[in-house]
PDB file of C-alpha atoms and ligand atoms in Angstrom:
ATOM      1  CA  MET M   1     100.544 125.467 121.052  1.00  0.00           C
ATOM      2  CA  ASN M   2     103.591 126.513 122.994  1.00  0.00           C
ATOM      3  CA  SER M   3     104.448 124.595 126.087  1.00  0.00           C
ATOM      4  CA  ASP M   4     107.296 122.471 127.337  1.00  0.00           C
ATOM      5  CA  TYR M   5     105.016 119.420 127.429  1.00  0.00           C
ATOM      6  CA  ARG M   6     105.803 117.355 124.341  1.00  0.00           C
ATOM      7  CA  ILE M   7     103.432 114.964 122.618  1.00  0.00           C
ATOM      8  CA  VAL M   8     104.078 112.511 119.798  1.00  0.00           C
ATOM      9  CA  VAL M   9     100.960 111.287 117.983  1.00  0.00           C
ATOM     10  CA  LEU M  10     100.794 107.921 116.178  1.00  0.00           C
ATOM     11  CA  LEU M  11      98.106 107.288 113.574  1.00  0.00           C
ATOM     12  CA  SER M  12      97.252 105.127 110.568  1.00  0.00           C
ATOM     13  CA  GLY M  13      94.416 106.919 108.822  1.00  0.00           C
ATOM     14  CA  SER M  14      92.225 109.941 108.414  1.00  0.00           C
ATOM     15  CA  GLY M  15      93.422 111.745 111.507  1.00  0.00           C
ATOM     16  CA  THR M  16      90.180 113.360 112.631  1.00  0.00           C
ATOM     17  CA  THR M  17      91.329 112.564 116.159  1.00  0.00           C
ATOM     18  CA  LEU M  18      94.661 114.320 115.546  1.00  0.00           C
ATOM     19  CA  GLN M  19      92.746 117.295 114.127  1.00  0.00           C
ATOM     20  CA  SER M  20      90.700 117.564 117.318  1.00  0.00           C
ATOM     21  CA  ILE M  21      93.937 117.642 119.343  1.00  0.00           C
ATOM     22  CA  ILE M  22      95.434 120.311 117.076  1.00  0.00           C
ATOM     23  CA  ASP M  23      92.255 122.400 117.188  1.00  0.00           C
ATOM     24  CA  ALA M  24      91.940 122.165 120.973  1.00  0.00           C
ATOM     25  CA  ASN M  25      94.986 124.418 121.379  1.00  0.00           C
ATOM     26  CA  LEU M  26      96.164 122.475 124.402  1.00  0.00           C
ATOM     27  CA  PRO M  27      98.891 123.530 126.833  1.00  0.00           C
ATOM     28  CA  ALA M  28     101.223 121.182 124.962  1.00  0.00           C
ATOM     29  CA  ASN M  29     103.378 120.943 121.889  1.00  0.00           C
ATOM     30  CA  ILE M  30     102.761 118.270 119.249  1.00  0.00           C
ATOM     31  CA  SER M  31     106.390 117.488 118.434  1.00  0.00           C
ATOM     32  CA  ALA M  32     105.742 114.932 115.692  1.00  0.00           C
ATOM     33  CA  VAL M  33     103.108 112.797 114.007  1.00  0.00           C
ATOM     34  CA  ILE M  34     104.129 109.318 112.917  1.00  0.00           C
ATOM     35  CA  SER M  35     102.160 106.970 110.680  1.00  0.00           C
ATOM     36  CA  ASN M  36     102.771 103.330 109.829  1.00  0.00           C
ATOM     37  CA  LYS M  37     101.314 104.048 106.371  1.00  0.00           C
ATOM     38  CA  VAL M  38     102.444 106.522 103.733  1.00  0.00           C
ATOM     39  CA  GLY M  39     100.039 108.975 102.151  1.00  0.00           C
ATOM     40  CA  VAL M  40      97.346 108.967 104.807  1.00  0.00           C
ATOM     41  CA  ILE M  41      95.264 112.090 105.385  1.00  0.00           C
ATOM     42  CA  GLY M  42      96.414 112.265 108.995  1.00  0.00           C
ATOM     43  CA  LEU M  43      99.935 113.133 107.804  1.00  0.00           C
ATOM     44  CA  THR M  44      98.566 115.857 105.529  1.00  0.00           C
ATOM     45  CA  ARG M  45      96.687 117.356 108.475  1.00  0.00           C
ATOM     46  CA  ALA M  46      99.892 117.399 110.507  1.00  0.00           C
ATOM     47  CA  LYS M  47     101.891 119.028 107.702  1.00  0.00           C
ATOM     48  CA  SER M  48      99.196 121.697 107.288  1.00  0.00           C
ATOM     49  CA  ALA M  49      99.575 122.471 110.978  1.00  0.00           C
ATOM     50  CA  GLY M  50     103.365 122.731 110.610  1.00  0.00           C
ATOM     51  CA  ILE M  51     104.053 119.573 112.615  1.00  0.00           C
ATOM     52  CA  PRO M  52     107.005 117.326 111.623  1.00  0.00           C
ATOM     53  CA  THR M  53     105.815 114.027 110.147  1.00  0.00           C
ATOM     54  CA  HIS M  54     107.247 110.580 109.554  1.00  0.00           C
ATOM     55  CA  ALA M  55     105.912 107.522 107.754  1.00  0.00           C
ATOM     56  CA  LEU M  56     107.432 104.318 109.039  1.00  0.00           C
ATOM     57  CA  GLU M  57     105.943 101.495 107.022  1.00  0.00           C
ATOM     58  CA  HIS M  58     105.461  98.369 109.078  1.00  0.00           C
ATOM     59  CA  THR M  59     105.371  96.281 105.892  1.00  0.00           C
ATOM     60  CA  ASN M  60     109.118  96.905 105.510  1.00  0.00           C
ATOM     61  CA  TYR M  61     109.850  94.991 108.718  1.00  0.00           C
ATOM     62  CA  PRO M  62     110.108  91.208 109.121  1.00  0.00           C
ATOM     63  CA  THR M  63     108.752  91.193 112.673  1.00  0.00           C
ATOM     64  CA  ARG M  64     106.628  93.317 114.994  1.00  0.00           C
ATOM     65  CA  GLU M  65     109.584  93.663 117.354  1.00  0.00           C
ATOM     66  CA  ASP M  66     111.812  95.062 114.590  1.00  0.00           C
ATOM     67  CA  PHE M  67     109.226  97.639 113.644  1.00  0.00           C
ATOM     68  CA  ASP M  68     108.545  98.594 117.248  1.00  0.00           C
ATOM     69  CA  ARG M  69     112.275  99.033 117.915  1.00  0.00           C
ATOM     70  CA  ASP M  70     112.658 101.562 115.090  1.00  0.00           C
ATOM     71  CA  LEU M  71     109.399 103.247 116.039  1.00  0.00           C
ATOM     72  CA  LYS M  72     110.606 103.632 119.608  1.00  0.00           C
ATOM     73  CA  GLU M  73     113.926 105.088 118.424  1.00  0.00           C
ATOM     74  CA  LEU M  74     112.122 107.586 116.204  1.00  0.00           C
ATOM     75  CA  ILE M  75     109.692 108.630 118.924  1.00  0.00           C
ATOM     76  CA  ASP M  76     112.446 109.021 121.507  1.00  0.00           C
ATOM     77  CA  GLN M  77     114.310 111.510 119.329  1.00  0.00           C
ATOM     78  CA  TYR M  78     111.505 113.890 120.303  1.00  0.00           C
ATOM     79  CA  LYS M  79     111.791 113.138 124.035  1.00  0.00           C
ATOM     80  CA  PRO M  80     108.011 113.077 124.471  1.00  0.00           C
ATOM     81  CA  ASP M  81     106.202 113.418 127.773  1.00  0.00           C
ATOM     82  CA  LEU M  82     103.251 111.607 126.231  1.00  0.00           C
ATOM     83  CA  VAL M  83     102.694 109.285 123.276  1.00  0.00           C
ATOM     84  CA  VAL M  84      99.155 109.505 121.938  1.00  0.00           C
ATOM     85  CA  LEU M  85      97.632 106.737 119.828  1.00  0.00           C
ATOM     86  CA  ALA M  86      95.072 108.334 117.526  1.00  0.00           C
ATOM     87  CA  GLY M  87      93.705 105.615 115.284  1.00  0.00           C
ATOM     88  CA  PHE M  88      97.020 103.739 115.199  1.00  0.00           C
ATOM     89  CA  MET M  89      96.012 100.346 113.843  1.00  0.00           C
ATOM     90  CA  ARG M  90      98.879  98.262 115.147  1.00  0.00           C
ATOM     91  CA  ILE M  91      99.237  95.996 118.129  1.00  0.00           C
ATOM     92  CA  LEU M  92     102.327  97.079 120.048  1.00  0.00           C
ATOM     93  CA  SER M  93     104.830  94.655 121.575  1.00  0.00           C
ATOM     94  CA  SER M  94     105.148  94.511 125.346  1.00  0.00           C
ATOM     95  CA  ASP M  95     108.716  95.909 125.233  1.00  0.00           C
ATOM     96  CA  PHE M  96     107.386  98.998 123.485  1.00  0.00           C
ATOM     97  CA  VAL M  97     104.428  99.380 125.827  1.00  0.00           C
ATOM     98  CA  ASN M  98     106.549  98.904 128.948  1.00  0.00           C
ATOM     99  CA  HIS M  99     109.066 101.484 127.709  1.00  0.00           C
ATOM    100  CA  TYR M 100     106.283 104.110 127.742  1.00  0.00           C
ATOM    101  CA  TYR M 101     104.668 103.023 130.989  1.00  0.00           C
ATOM    102  CA  GLY M 102     102.329 105.799 132.186  1.00  0.00           C
ATOM    103  CA  LYS M 103     103.093 107.875 129.088  1.00  0.00           C
ATOM    104  CA  LEU M 104     101.153 106.012 126.407  1.00  0.00           C
ATOM    105  CA  ILE M 105      97.424 106.548 125.904  1.00  0.00           C
ATOM    106  CA  ASN M 106      94.792 105.369 123.455  1.00  0.00           C
ATOM    107  CA  ILE M 107      91.199 106.152 122.659  1.00  0.00           C
ATOM    108  CA  HIS M 108      89.020 103.152 121.946  1.00  0.00           C
ATOM    109  CA  PRO M 109      85.500 103.461 120.530  1.00  0.00           C
ATOM    110  CA  SER M 110      83.558 101.526 123.159  1.00  0.00           C
ATOM    111  CA  LEU M 111      82.670 101.623 126.812  1.00  0.00           C
ATOM    112  CA  LEU M 112      85.581  99.474 127.901  1.00  0.00           C
ATOM    113  CA  PRO M 113      85.895  96.814 129.225  1.00  0.00           C
ATOM    114  CA  LYS M 114      83.058  96.025 126.820  1.00  0.00           C
ATOM    115  CA  TYR M 115      83.778  95.613 123.120  1.00  0.00           C
ATOM    116  CA  LYS M 116      87.531  95.397 122.925  1.00  0.00           C
ATOM    117  CA  GLY M 117      88.944  94.969 119.429  1.00  0.00           C
ATOM    118  CA  THR M 118      87.529  96.106 116.107  1.00  0.00           C
ATOM    119  CA  LYS M 119      84.089  96.787 114.567  1.00  0.00           C
ATOM    120  CA  THR M 120      82.765  98.054 117.882  1.00  0.00           C
ATOM    121  CA  HIS M 121      79.892 100.125 116.479  1.00  0.00           C
ATOM    122  CA  GLN M 122      78.499  97.224 114.457  1.00  0.00           C
ATOM    123  CA  ARG M 123      78.808  94.812 117.389  1.00  0.00           C
ATOM    124  CA  VAL M 124      77.065  97.267 119.742  1.00  0.00           C
ATOM    125  CA  ILE M 125      74.127  97.572 117.317  1.00  0.00           C
ATOM    126  CA  ASP M 126      74.001  93.808 116.740  1.00  0.00           C
ATOM    127  CA  GLN M 127      73.814  93.213 120.486  1.00  0.00           C
ATOM    128  CA  GLY M 128      71.017  95.764 120.911  1.00  0.00           C
ATOM    129  CA  GLU M 129      72.998  97.749 123.465  1.00  0.00           C
ATOM    130  CA  PRO M 130      71.181 100.829 124.792  1.00  0.00           C
ATOM    131  CA  LEU M 131      74.466 102.660 125.457  1.00  0.00           C
ATOM    132  CA  HIS M 132      77.758 103.105 123.650  1.00  0.00           C
ATOM    133  CA  GLY M 133      80.682 105.473 123.826  1.00  0.00           C
ATOM    134  CA  SER M 134      84.419 105.785 123.905  1.00  0.00           C
ATOM    135  CA  SER M 135      87.223 105.330 126.425  1.00  0.00           C
ATOM    136  CA  VAL M 136      90.562 107.035 126.946  1.00  0.00           C
ATOM    137  CA  HIS M 137      92.923 104.581 128.610  1.00  0.00           C
ATOM    138  CA  PHE M 138      96.565 103.983 129.389  1.00  0.00           C
ATOM    139  CA  VAL M 139      98.048 101.331 127.137  1.00  0.00           C
ATOM    140  CA  THR M 140      99.298  98.112 128.660  1.00  0.00           C
ATOM    141  CA  SER M 141     100.489  94.976 126.924  1.00  0.00           C
ATOM    142  CA  GLU M 142      96.989  93.454 126.964  1.00  0.00           C
ATOM    143  CA  LEU M 143      94.914  94.868 124.089  1.00  0.00           C
ATOM    144  CA  ASP M 144      92.373  97.561 125.072  1.00  0.00           C
ATOM    145  CA  SER M 145      92.721  96.593 128.726  1.00  0.00           C
ATOM    146  CA  GLY M 146      94.769  99.349 130.380  1.00  0.00           C
ATOM    147  CA  PRO M 147      93.458 101.580 133.188  1.00  0.00           C
ATOM    148  CA  ILE M 148      90.631 103.811 131.958  1.00  0.00           C
ATOM    149  CA  LEU M 149      90.819 107.554 132.611  1.00  0.00           C
ATOM    150  CA  LEU M 150      87.817 109.074 130.868  1.00  0.00           C
ATOM    151  CA  GLN M 151      84.742 107.878 129.014  1.00  0.00           C
ATOM    152  CA  ALA M 152      82.031 109.495 126.901  1.00  0.00           C
ATOM    153  CA  ARG M 153      78.708 107.678 127.110  1.00  0.00           C
ATOM    154  CA  LEU M 154      75.782 108.170 124.778  1.00  0.00           C
ATOM    155  CA  PRO M 155      72.558 106.389 123.860  1.00  0.00           C
ATOM    156  CA  VAL M 156      72.273 104.137 120.834  1.00  0.00           C
ATOM    157  CA  LEU M 157      69.275 105.405 118.856  1.00  0.00           C
ATOM    158  CA  SER M 158      66.820 103.054 117.186  1.00  0.00           C
ATOM    159  CA  SER M 159      67.518 104.959 113.972  1.00  0.00           C
ATOM    160  CA  ASP M 160      71.293 104.447 114.251  1.00  0.00           C
ATOM    161  CA  SER M 161      73.267 102.769 111.487  1.00  0.00           C
ATOM    162  CA  THR M 162      76.896 101.767 112.046  1.00  0.00           C
ATOM    163  CA  GLY M 163      77.901 104.936 110.204  1.00  0.00           C
ATOM    164  CA  SER M 164      75.694 107.332 112.166  1.00  0.00           C
ATOM    165  CA  LEU M 165      76.695 105.777 115.468  1.00  0.00           C
ATOM    166  CA  GLU M 166      80.381 106.029 114.565  1.00  0.00           C
ATOM    167  CA  LEU M 167      79.958 109.707 113.684  1.00  0.00           C
ATOM    168  CA  ARG M 168      78.170 110.487 116.941  1.00  0.00           C
ATOM    169  CA  VAL M 169      80.829 108.630 118.955  1.00  0.00           C
ATOM    170  CA  LYS M 170      83.646 110.365 117.075  1.00  0.00           C
ATOM    171  CA  ALA M 171      82.152 113.791 117.800  1.00  0.00           C
ATOM    172  CA  LYS M 172      82.427 112.990 121.519  1.00  0.00           C
ATOM    173  CA  GLU M 173      85.895 111.463 121.138  1.00  0.00           C
ATOM    174  CA  HIS M 174      86.989 114.806 119.745  1.00  0.00           C
ATOM    175  CA  ILE M 175      85.995 116.363 123.062  1.00  0.00           C
ATOM    176  CA  ILE M 176      87.201 113.779 125.567  1.00  0.00           C
ATOM    177  CA  TYR M 177      90.611 112.997 124.067  1.00  0.00           C
ATOM    178  CA  PRO M 178      91.828 116.625 124.105  1.00  0.00           C
ATOM    179  CA  THR M 179      90.339 116.927 127.605  1.00  0.00           C
ATOM    180  CA  ALA M 180      92.280 113.900 128.866  1.00  0.00           C
ATOM    181  CA  ILE M 181      95.487 115.118 127.206  1.00  0.00           C
ATOM    182  CA  SER M 182      95.105 118.530 128.843  1.00  0.00           C
ATOM    183  CA  TRP M 183      94.749 116.850 132.265  1.00  0.00           C
ATOM    184  CA  LEU M 184      97.977 114.959 131.606  1.00  0.00           C
ATOM    185  CA  ALA M 185      99.773 118.047 130.290  1.00  0.00           C
ATOM    186  CA  GLU M 186      98.753 119.954 133.401  1.00  0.00           C
ATOM    187  CA  GLY M 187     100.351 117.215 135.516  1.00  0.00           C
ATOM    188  CA  ARG M 188      97.041 116.251 137.124  1.00  0.00           C
ATOM    189  CA  ILE M 189      97.189 112.545 136.212  1.00  0.00           C
ATOM    190  CA  HIS M 190      99.626 109.856 137.278  1.00  0.00           C
ATOM    191  CA  LEU M 191      99.663 106.100 136.856  1.00  0.00           C
ATOM    192  CA  ASP M 192     100.926 103.880 139.657  1.00  0.00           C
ATOM    193  CA  GLY M 193     100.685 100.179 138.925  1.00  0.00           C
ATOM    194  CA  ASN M 194      97.171  99.876 137.542  1.00  0.00           C
ATOM    195  CA  ASP M 195      95.858 102.792 139.585  1.00  0.00           C
ATOM    196  CA  ILE M 196      95.249 106.236 138.159  1.00  0.00           C
ATOM    197  CA  TYR M 197      95.676 109.224 140.437  1.00  0.00           C
ATOM    198  CA  MET M 198      93.952 112.495 139.669  1.00  0.00           C
ATOM    199  CA  ASP M 199      95.070 115.573 141.596  1.00  0.00           C
ATOM    200  CA  GLY M 200      96.857 113.218 144.004  1.00  0.00           C
ATOM    201  CA  LYS M 201      93.762 111.140 144.725  1.00  0.00           C
ATOM    202  CA  LYS M 202      93.313 107.541 143.592  1.00  0.00           C
ATOM    203  CA  MET M 203      90.442 107.317 141.109  1.00  0.00           C
ATOM    204  CA  ALA M 204      87.756 104.774 141.945  1.00  0.00           C
ATOM    205  CA  GLY M 205      86.950 104.455 138.242  1.00  0.00           C
ATOM    206  CA  PRO M 206      87.005 106.487 135.079  1.00  0.00           C
ATOM    207  CA  VAL M 207      85.456 109.932 134.845  1.00  0.00           C
ATOM    208  CA  VAL M 208      82.307 109.397 132.772  1.00  0.00           C
ATOM    209  CA  ILE M 209      80.731 112.201 130.758  1.00  0.00           C
ATOM    210  CA  ASP M 210      77.142 111.454 129.790  1.00  0.00           C
ATOM    211  CA  TYR M 211      75.776 112.833 126.532  1.00  0.00           C
ATOM    212  CA  MET M 212      72.170 111.698 126.933  1.00  0.00           C
TER     213      MET M 212
HETATM  214  C1  GRF H   1      88.740 106.666 116.495  1.00  0.00           C
HETATM  215  O1  GRF H   1      87.386 106.349 116.455  1.00  0.00           O
HETATM  216  C2  GRF H   1      89.391 106.042 117.696  1.00  0.00           C
HETATM  217  O2  GRF H   1      88.497 105.697 118.701  1.00  0.00           O
HETATM  218  C3  GRF H   1      89.977 104.769 117.173  1.00  0.00           C
HETATM  219  O3  GRF H   1      90.328 105.047 115.856  1.00  0.00           O
HETATM  220  C4  GRF H   1      89.506 106.079 115.331  1.00  0.00           C
HETATM  221  C5  GRF H   1      90.422 107.034 114.648  1.00  0.00           C
HETATM  222  O4  GRF H   1      89.772 107.891 113.773  1.00  0.00           O
HETATM  223  N1  GRF H   1      91.074 104.346 117.998  1.00  0.00           N
HETATM  224  P1  GRF H   1      90.593 108.937 112.898  1.00  0.00           P
HETATM  225  O5  GRF H   1      91.518 108.156 112.006  1.00  0.00           O
HETATM  226  O6  GRF H   1      91.352 109.811 113.839  1.00  0.00           O
HETATM  227  O7  GRF H   1      89.572 109.688 112.126  1.00  0.00           O
END
């Protein structure tokens, strides 16, 4: 990747999402990868790709605000155009979120606004939902509730277990997240209030890619 568009990726775990961003060879530069846990595979993936890494352990901080303040300071050293949450398992304080207004995105494994929070695949199966998927959205201070840019939608199969469904959703996440990031890097997407503009036109709703 060699571009002036700078991305900082935050993660907490295995980093398959990060890997998909690295492998997509986007018109962007991943300036740093930051984890709130030491020793996670996501950091190893970043190092293998020659990306600077940091582990900032949230357990060393008395409050969420203290952690978020240091995290913000660390991120801002890289002057990112975009901060990408890629399996970052922390709720972020509103000061942090507001600081990155329009520049902070997340991918959540459900068809938002349905199934906010955790254990989405299990809950989707338990509810007998015919459809499931994943959503790329801007982050606002309300959990999993920011404006949605892009979704992947796929059927839940009668043979699906939580594990198989998660794998099928992840495979699509690894397509839509790099796609959304490339739109942002190309300057095609802007946030104004709670409205997303694509190529200068207000979006009526998210772009939905069906994998039926
Ligand atoms: C993804 O499924 C994403 O939707 C969610 O966290 C998961 C991260 O997976 N936010 P990985 O750690 O990148 O493999």
